[in-house]
Short mmCIF file of C-alpha atoms and ligand atoms in Angstrom, two decimals:
data_model
loop_
_atom_site.label_atom_id
_atom_site.label_comp_id
_atom_site.label_asym_id
_atom_site.label_seq_id
_atom_site.Cartn_x
_atom_site.Cartn_y
_atom_site.Cartn_z
CA MET V 17 -15.30 16.49 21.46
CA GLY V 18 -12.04 17.82 20.37
CA ILE V 19 -9.20 17.40 22.67
CA PRO V 20 -6.26 20.09 22.24
CA GLY V 21 -3.30 18.81 20.63
CA ASP V 22 -0.81 19.74 23.84
CA LYS V 23 -3.17 17.81 25.83
CA LEU V 24 -2.76 14.81 23.75
CA ILE V 25 1.22 15.17 23.81
CA LYS V 26 0.97 15.75 27.70
CA MET V 27 -1.05 12.47 28.06
CA TYR V 28 1.20 10.61 25.77
CA ARG V 29 4.37 11.68 27.40
CA LYS V 30 2.86 10.47 30.52
CA MET V 31 2.38 6.85 29.29
CA ILE V 32 5.97 6.97 28.07
CA LEU V 33 7.28 7.89 31.28
CA ILE V 34 5.52 5.20 33.12
CA ARG V 35 6.33 2.63 30.63
CA ASN V 36 10.26 3.71 30.73
CA PHE V 37 9.86 4.14 34.47
CA GLU V 38 8.70 0.57 35.02
CA ASP V 39 11.23 -0.84 32.45
CA ARG V 40 13.87 0.63 34.53
CA VAL V 41 12.32 -0.36 37.75
CA HIS V 42 11.90 -3.98 36.38
CA ARG V 43 15.68 -4.28 35.69
CA LEU V 44 16.84 -2.71 39.17
CA PHE V 45 14.65 -5.46 40.71
CA LEU V 46 15.96 -8.16 38.78
CA SER V 47 19.62 -7.10 39.11
CA GLY V 48 18.73 -7.07 42.95
CA GLU V 49 19.85 -3.23 43.20
CA MET V 50 16.12 -2.67 44.33
CA PRO V 51 14.33 -4.54 47.54
CA GLY V 52 10.69 -5.69 47.80
CA THR V 53 8.34 -6.88 44.89
CA ILE V 54 6.67 -5.39 42.08
CA HIS V 55 3.57 -5.75 40.14
CA LEU V 56 4.22 -3.79 36.78
CA TYR V 57 1.25 -1.80 35.37
CA GLN V 58 2.66 -2.15 31.55
CA GLY V 59 -0.03 -2.36 29.01
CA GLN V 60 -2.52 -0.42 31.11
CA GLU V 61 -0.98 3.15 30.94
CA ALA V 62 -3.90 4.42 28.95
CA VAL V 63 -6.18 3.77 31.77
CA ALA V 64 -4.31 5.79 34.85
CA VAL V 65 -3.70 8.69 32.35
CA GLY V 66 -6.80 9.00 30.35
CA VAL V 67 -8.53 9.32 34.01
CA CYS V 68 -6.20 11.44 35.74
CA ALA V 69 -5.98 13.86 33.05
CA ASN V 70 -9.16 14.83 33.92
CA LEU V 71 -8.57 15.28 37.80
CA ARG V 72 -7.56 18.15 39.64
CA LYS V 73 -4.79 18.01 42.41
CA GLU V 74 -7.50 18.14 44.91
CA ASP V 75 -9.37 15.22 43.64
CA VAL V 76 -8.43 11.71 45.20
CA ILE V 77 -7.72 8.45 43.97
CA THR V 78 -7.31 5.22 45.48
CA SER V 79 -5.05 2.32 44.10
CA THR V 80 -4.06 -1.18 44.35
CA HIS V 81 -1.21 -3.51 44.44
CA ARG V 82 -0.13 -2.20 41.23
CA PRO V 83 0.23 1.45 41.84
CA HIS V 84 3.37 2.87 39.71
CA GLY V 85 1.04 4.06 36.91
CA HIS V 86 -1.43 5.67 39.16
CA ALA V 87 0.99 7.33 41.26
CA ILE V 88 2.87 9.07 37.77
CA ALA V 89 -0.64 9.76 36.48
CA LYS V 90 -1.95 11.49 39.37
CA GLY V 91 1.15 13.75 40.07
CA VAL V 92 3.26 12.03 42.41
CA PRO V 93 6.78 13.20 41.86
CA VAL V 94 8.54 10.46 39.96
CA LYS V 95 11.69 11.01 42.13
CA SER V 96 9.73 10.36 45.44
CA ILE V 97 8.38 7.44 43.89
CA MET V 98 11.64 6.11 42.94
CA ALA V 99 13.11 6.69 46.26
CA GLU V 100 10.38 4.61 48.09
CA LEU V 101 11.08 1.99 45.98
CA PHE V 102 14.42 2.04 46.99
CA ALA V 103 13.04 2.32 50.58
CA LYS V 104 14.96 5.71 51.39
CA THR V 105 13.73 8.23 53.45
CA THR V 106 13.04 10.75 50.48
CA GLY V 107 10.50 8.45 49.44
CA CYS V 108 6.80 9.72 49.18
CA CYS V 109 6.13 7.53 52.22
CA LYS V 110 9.66 7.90 53.78
CA GLY V 111 10.79 4.44 52.39
CA LYS V 112 8.22 2.54 54.55
CA GLY V 113 5.42 1.77 51.88
CA GLY V 114 7.43 0.41 49.19
CA SER V 115 5.75 -0.24 46.03
CA MET V 116 2.49 -1.50 47.06
CA HIS V 117 1.79 1.13 49.42
CA MET V 118 2.87 4.12 47.77
CA GLY V 119 1.21 7.45 47.76
CA ASP V 120 1.22 11.16 48.45
CA ILE V 121 -2.16 12.76 49.83
CA GLU V 122 -0.63 16.09 49.07
CA VAL V 123 -1.53 15.33 45.46
CA GLY V 124 -4.50 13.27 46.08
CA MET V 125 -3.19 9.94 45.96
CA VAL V 126 -4.15 8.02 49.14
CA PRO V 127 -1.08 5.20 49.74
CA ALA V 128 -2.05 2.30 47.49
CA ILE V 129 -4.29 -0.51 48.95
CA ALA V 130 -2.72 -3.95 48.41
CA ILE V 131 -5.69 -5.79 49.92
CA VAL V 132 -7.58 -6.60 46.86
CA GLY V 133 -10.92 -4.59 46.70
CA GLY V 134 -9.82 -2.55 49.73
CA GLY V 135 -9.62 1.14 48.05
CA ILE V 136 -13.05 0.85 46.87
CA PRO V 137 -14.90 1.46 50.22
CA VAL V 138 -12.10 4.11 50.98
CA ALA V 139 -12.86 6.15 47.78
CA THR V 140 -16.62 5.76 48.64
CA GLY V 141 -16.15 7.14 52.07
CA MET V 142 -13.96 10.19 51.13
CA ALA V 143 -16.59 10.81 48.30
CA LEU V 144 -19.09 10.91 51.30
CA ALA V 145 -16.88 13.24 53.28
CA PHE V 146 -16.68 15.46 50.13
CA LYS V 147 -20.39 15.44 49.73
CA MET V 148 -20.96 16.31 53.45
CA LYS V 149 -18.70 18.95 53.61
CA ARG V 150 -19.84 20.29 50.31
CA LEU V 151 -16.49 20.27 48.65
CA ASP V 152 -16.08 20.25 45.04
CA ARG V 153 -14.10 17.24 44.91
CA VAL V 154 -14.52 13.89 43.29
CA ALA V 155 -12.92 10.63 44.20
CA VAL V 156 -11.69 7.84 41.82
CA SER V 157 -10.98 3.93 43.02
CA PHE V 158 -9.03 2.12 40.42
CA PHE V 159 -9.04 -1.61 40.94
CA GLY V 160 -9.19 -5.00 38.90
CA ASP V 161 -11.45 -7.48 37.38
CA GLY V 162 -10.84 -9.86 40.44
CA ALA V 163 -11.55 -6.97 42.92
CA SER V 164 -15.08 -6.81 41.61
CA ASN V 165 -15.78 -10.35 42.94
CA GLU V 166 -15.39 -8.88 46.26
CA GLY V 167 -17.80 -7.85 48.53
CA ALA V 168 -16.42 -4.73 49.14
CA PHE V 169 -16.95 -3.66 45.77
CA HIS V 170 -20.58 -4.78 45.91
CA GLU V 171 -21.21 -3.15 49.21
CA ALA V 172 -19.24 0.12 48.31
CA ILE V 173 -20.92 0.61 44.97
CA ASN V 174 -24.54 0.14 46.47
CA MET V 175 -23.60 3.06 49.09
CA GLY V 176 -21.85 5.32 46.44
CA SER V 177 -24.99 4.91 44.29
CA ILE V 178 -27.78 5.42 47.13
CA TRP V 179 -26.14 8.81 48.34
CA ASP V 180 -25.31 10.00 44.74
CA LEU V 181 -21.69 10.56 45.88
CA PRO V 182 -19.14 12.21 43.76
CA LEU V 183 -17.26 9.15 42.87
CA ILE V 184 -15.91 7.27 39.81
CA TYR V 185 -15.27 3.42 39.89
CA VAL V 186 -12.62 2.53 37.46
CA CYS V 187 -12.55 -1.45 36.92
CA GLU V 188 -9.19 -2.21 35.08
CA ASN V 189 -10.39 -5.42 33.53
CA ASN V 190 -6.95 -6.92 32.23
CA LEU V 191 -8.36 -10.39 32.14
CA TYR V 192 -6.57 -11.96 34.97
CA GLY V 193 -6.60 -12.18 38.67
CA ALA V 194 -3.26 -13.41 39.35
CA SER V 195 -3.12 -16.65 37.13
CA THR V 196 -6.84 -17.00 37.05
CA HIS V 197 -8.52 -16.16 33.76
CA VAL V 198 -11.63 -13.78 34.20
CA SER V 199 -14.14 -16.40 32.38
CA LYS V 200 -13.22 -19.09 35.17
CA VAL V 201 -14.63 -16.64 37.79
CA MET V 202 -17.12 -14.65 36.19
CA LYS V 203 -20.26 -15.60 33.95
CA LEU V 204 -21.09 -11.70 32.73
CA LYS V 205 -19.35 -10.58 29.75
CA ASP V 206 -18.86 -6.95 30.89
CA ILE V 207 -18.22 -6.15 34.26
CA ALA V 208 -19.79 -2.88 33.78
CA GLU V 209 -23.12 -4.63 33.67
CA ARG V 210 -22.99 -4.98 37.45
CA ALA V 211 -23.72 -1.14 37.72
CA SER V 212 -27.06 -1.81 36.82
CA SER V 213 -27.93 -3.96 40.05
CA TYR V 214 -27.01 -0.53 41.77
CA GLY V 215 -28.87 2.03 39.49
CA ILE V 216 -25.63 3.39 38.22
CA PRO V 217 -24.49 3.90 34.84
CA GLY V 218 -22.08 1.31 33.47
CA ILE V 219 -19.64 1.94 31.00
CA VAL V 220 -17.42 -0.38 28.73
CA VAL V 221 -14.32 1.28 27.24
CA ASP V 222 -11.41 0.38 25.23
CA GLY V 223 -8.91 0.52 28.00
CA ASN V 224 -6.03 0.53 25.49
CA ASP V 225 -7.23 3.67 23.57
CA VAL V 226 -6.04 6.82 26.23
CA ILE V 227 -8.49 8.90 23.96
CA SER V 228 -11.65 6.78 24.62
CA VAL V 229 -10.60 6.59 28.35
CA TYR V 230 -10.30 10.00 28.54
CA LYS V 231 -13.53 10.77 26.99
CA ALA V 232 -15.48 8.49 29.21
CA ALA V 233 -13.75 9.85 32.48
CA LYS V 234 -14.43 12.99 31.43
CA GLU V 235 -18.12 12.37 31.17
CA ALA V 236 -18.46 10.51 34.57
CA ILE V 237 -16.39 13.15 36.54
CA GLU V 238 -18.82 15.98 35.51
CA ARG V 239 -21.79 13.89 36.35
CA ALA V 240 -19.94 13.24 39.58
CA ARG V 241 -19.42 17.22 40.19
CA LYS V 242 -22.91 17.86 39.18
CA GLY V 243 -23.97 15.45 42.13
CA GLU V 244 -25.53 13.28 39.72
CA GLY V 245 -23.71 10.24 41.58
CA PRO V 246 -20.97 7.29 40.38
CA THR V 247 -20.42 5.76 37.09
CA LEU V 248 -18.81 2.59 36.74
CA ILE V 249 -16.36 2.56 33.89
CA GLU V 250 -14.89 -0.75 32.96
CA CYS V 251 -11.61 -0.44 30.85
CA LYS V 252 -10.68 -3.71 28.82
CA THR V 253 -7.08 -3.81 28.84
CA TYR V 254 -4.15 -6.37 29.44
CA ARG V 255 -1.17 -7.01 31.66
CA ARG V 256 2.12 -7.11 29.13
CA GLY V 257 3.81 -9.08 31.74
CA GLY V 258 2.94 -11.69 34.53
CA HIS V 259 1.07 -10.93 37.57
CA SER V 260 4.29 -10.01 39.42
CA ARG V 261 7.91 -10.26 38.86
CA SER V 262 8.13 -13.48 39.71
CA ASP V 263 5.62 -14.84 37.41
CA PRO V 264 6.75 -15.55 33.38
CA GLY V 265 2.48 -15.70 32.82
CA GLN V 266 2.90 -19.06 30.90
CA TYR V 267 -0.59 -19.71 31.88
CA ARG V 268 -1.76 -17.39 28.99
CA ASP V 269 -2.96 -18.32 25.61
CA LYS V 270 -0.75 -17.30 23.23
CA LYS V 271 -3.04 -16.19 20.81
CA GLU V 272 -4.59 -13.86 23.49
CA GLU V 273 -1.49 -12.54 24.11
CA GLY V 274 -0.75 -11.66 20.71
CA ILE V 275 -3.96 -10.20 19.94
CA TRP V 276 -3.47 -7.92 23.00
CA LEU V 277 0.01 -7.07 22.61
CA ALA V 278 -0.78 -6.01 19.10
CA LYS V 279 -3.15 -3.23 20.80
CA ASP V 280 -0.49 -1.79 23.08
CA PRO V 281 -1.88 1.67 24.17
CA ILE V 282 1.77 3.62 23.58
CA SER V 283 2.25 2.47 20.21
CA ARG V 284 -1.36 3.22 19.30
CA MET V 285 -1.31 6.59 20.43
CA HIS V 286 2.20 7.34 18.61
CA LYS V 287 0.47 6.22 15.10
CA ASN V 288 -2.66 8.27 16.06
CA LEU V 289 -0.68 11.18 17.17
CA ILE V 290 1.49 10.95 14.21
CA LYS V 291 -1.96 10.63 11.80
CA MET V 292 -3.23 13.69 13.15
CA GLY V 293 -0.25 15.67 12.47
CA ILE V 294 0.45 16.34 16.14
CA LEU V 295 3.50 14.43 16.67
CA THR V 296 6.54 13.51 14.31
CA GLU V 297 9.29 10.70 14.91
CA GLU V 298 11.63 13.17 15.85
CA LYS V 299 9.49 14.89 18.37
CA GLY V 300 8.54 11.39 19.74
CA LYS V 301 12.41 10.61 19.95
CA GLY V 302 13.03 13.90 22.01
CA ILE V 303 10.26 12.97 24.38
CA GLU V 304 11.53 9.49 25.18
CA ASN V 305 15.12 10.98 25.67
CA GLU V 306 13.68 13.97 28.01
CA VAL V 307 11.68 11.00 29.97
CA LYS V 308 14.78 8.73 30.12
CA ALA V 309 17.01 11.49 31.58
CA ARG V 310 14.23 12.41 34.01
CA ILE V 311 14.24 8.70 35.35
CA ASP V 312 17.99 8.79 35.39
CA GLU V 313 17.87 11.50 37.60
CA ALA V 314 15.27 9.96 39.81
CA ILE V 315 17.40 6.96 40.35
CA GLU V 316 20.77 8.97 41.01
CA PHE V 317 18.66 10.97 43.70
CA ALA V 318 17.41 7.51 45.23
CA GLN V 319 20.49 5.97 45.10
CA LYS V 320 21.97 8.79 47.15
CA SER V 321 19.31 9.38 49.64
CA PRO V 322 19.34 8.07 53.06
CA SER V 323 17.83 5.05 54.32
CA PRO V 324 15.56 5.18 57.13
CA LYS V 325 17.34 4.64 60.79
CA PRO V 326 15.95 1.65 62.67
CA GLU V 327 14.47 3.95 65.36
CA ASP V 328 12.44 5.55 62.76
CA VAL V 329 10.19 2.54 62.86
CA PHE V 330 8.37 4.27 65.71
CA LYS V 331 7.83 7.42 64.10
CA ASP V 332 4.46 8.11 61.87
CA VAL V 333 2.77 5.09 64.03
CA PHE V 334 -0.75 5.93 64.62
CA ALA V 335 -1.82 2.78 66.42
C1 TPP X 403 -8.18 -9.53 49.62
C2 TPP X 403 -6.96 -10.02 49.41
N1 TPP X 403 -7.30 -11.28 48.32
C3 TPP X 403 -6.15 -11.82 47.88
C4 TPP X 403 -4.77 -11.30 47.70
C5 TPP X 403 -3.96 -11.73 46.79
N2 TPP X 403 -3.89 -11.07 45.47
C6 TPP X 403 -3.12 -10.01 45.47
S1 TPP X 403 -3.30 -9.25 43.57
C7 TPP X 403 -4.19 -10.55 43.45
C8 TPP X 403 -5.25 -10.68 42.06
C9 TPP X 403 -5.75 -9.35 41.84
O1 TPP X 403 -6.59 -9.56 40.50
P1 TPP X 403 -7.34 -8.11 40.06
O2 TPP X 403 -8.11 -7.50 41.07
O3 TPP X 403 -7.91 -8.16 38.64
O4 TPP X 403 -6.32 -7.08 39.86
P2 TPP X 403 -4.84 -7.18 38.66
O5 TPP X 403 -3.62 -8.01 39.51
O6 TPP X 403 -5.13 -7.93 37.51
O7 TPP X 403 -4.49 -5.81 38.58
C10 TPP X 403 -4.61 -11.47 44.53
C11 TPP X 403 -5.49 -12.55 44.32
C12 TPP X 403 -4.93 -9.75 48.38
N3 TPP X 403 -3.69 -9.11 48.25
N4 TPP X 403 -6.02 -9.45 49.05
MG1 MG X 404 -7.35 -8.33 36.88
#
């Protein structure tokens, strides 16, 4: 399957946008200019981008405590994500969600759910609604290796399976749940094997190769749209940094770190595109500059935006 050059460039640009966005956000946090906490998605960009490049606006995703990449990939405007991180009223959740609860249902992102595994049954329920209403929409749930040990994962995936729901379960296996290596909490080599317990396909993919992710997701999404039920896609990937901003990640084996950092999804895609003759060094620089200007603009927009008023705390409250 050939992917058109402009589509590949679009995916590359999105990955660069996520990486640069988080570089800036990280610095803003460290300098105390941005409130809250953050879990960076750096190193995993190929997963969100490769999957979401196959989705339509009306398709939905659920995300986790590590949502910046999913939000950008699904099309939440960068300005509104930045404003959300600055807790401003112009943020995608009016400044009340912050990093771990960002989203925008207008573009198909359910505000992120920081309860590990929490988004999996929600996506399953949304897919059930799409099926019952005979809508041509799919739901995708992004979650981590740690989440796949939660009961919510097993119950939801079984329901998705028995009802052949239009659904894709995307497990981002970055080898760690906080500081715990996956091998300490799971005897399986591949999380994708768990799919067989529920009678659905389980696929292992190189999560640091955006083209492999794109192709696997495309096939799974096509199956889901045809009414053939869910797929579990396990993307093997790696967090470039610690679990959260306060974690230097010193529990990680240096050799393991070296191997994975060398497989960085962005530099790999850069090399691939140059080899394919789709990108030049100059064009690459142009993309980077354009992305950086967009982020500068988003920061300025967010900083100039108003903060919510104390009485706003009672608005948009349903229970
Ligand atoms: C139900 C629940 N238990 C514990 C936590 C605390 N917690 C936040 S993130 C995390 C690790 C999750 O690991 P994984 O699912 O692999 O996602 P990753 O952080 O690697 O993206 C934990 C234990 C939580 N938020 N929710
Ligand atoms: Mg993990």
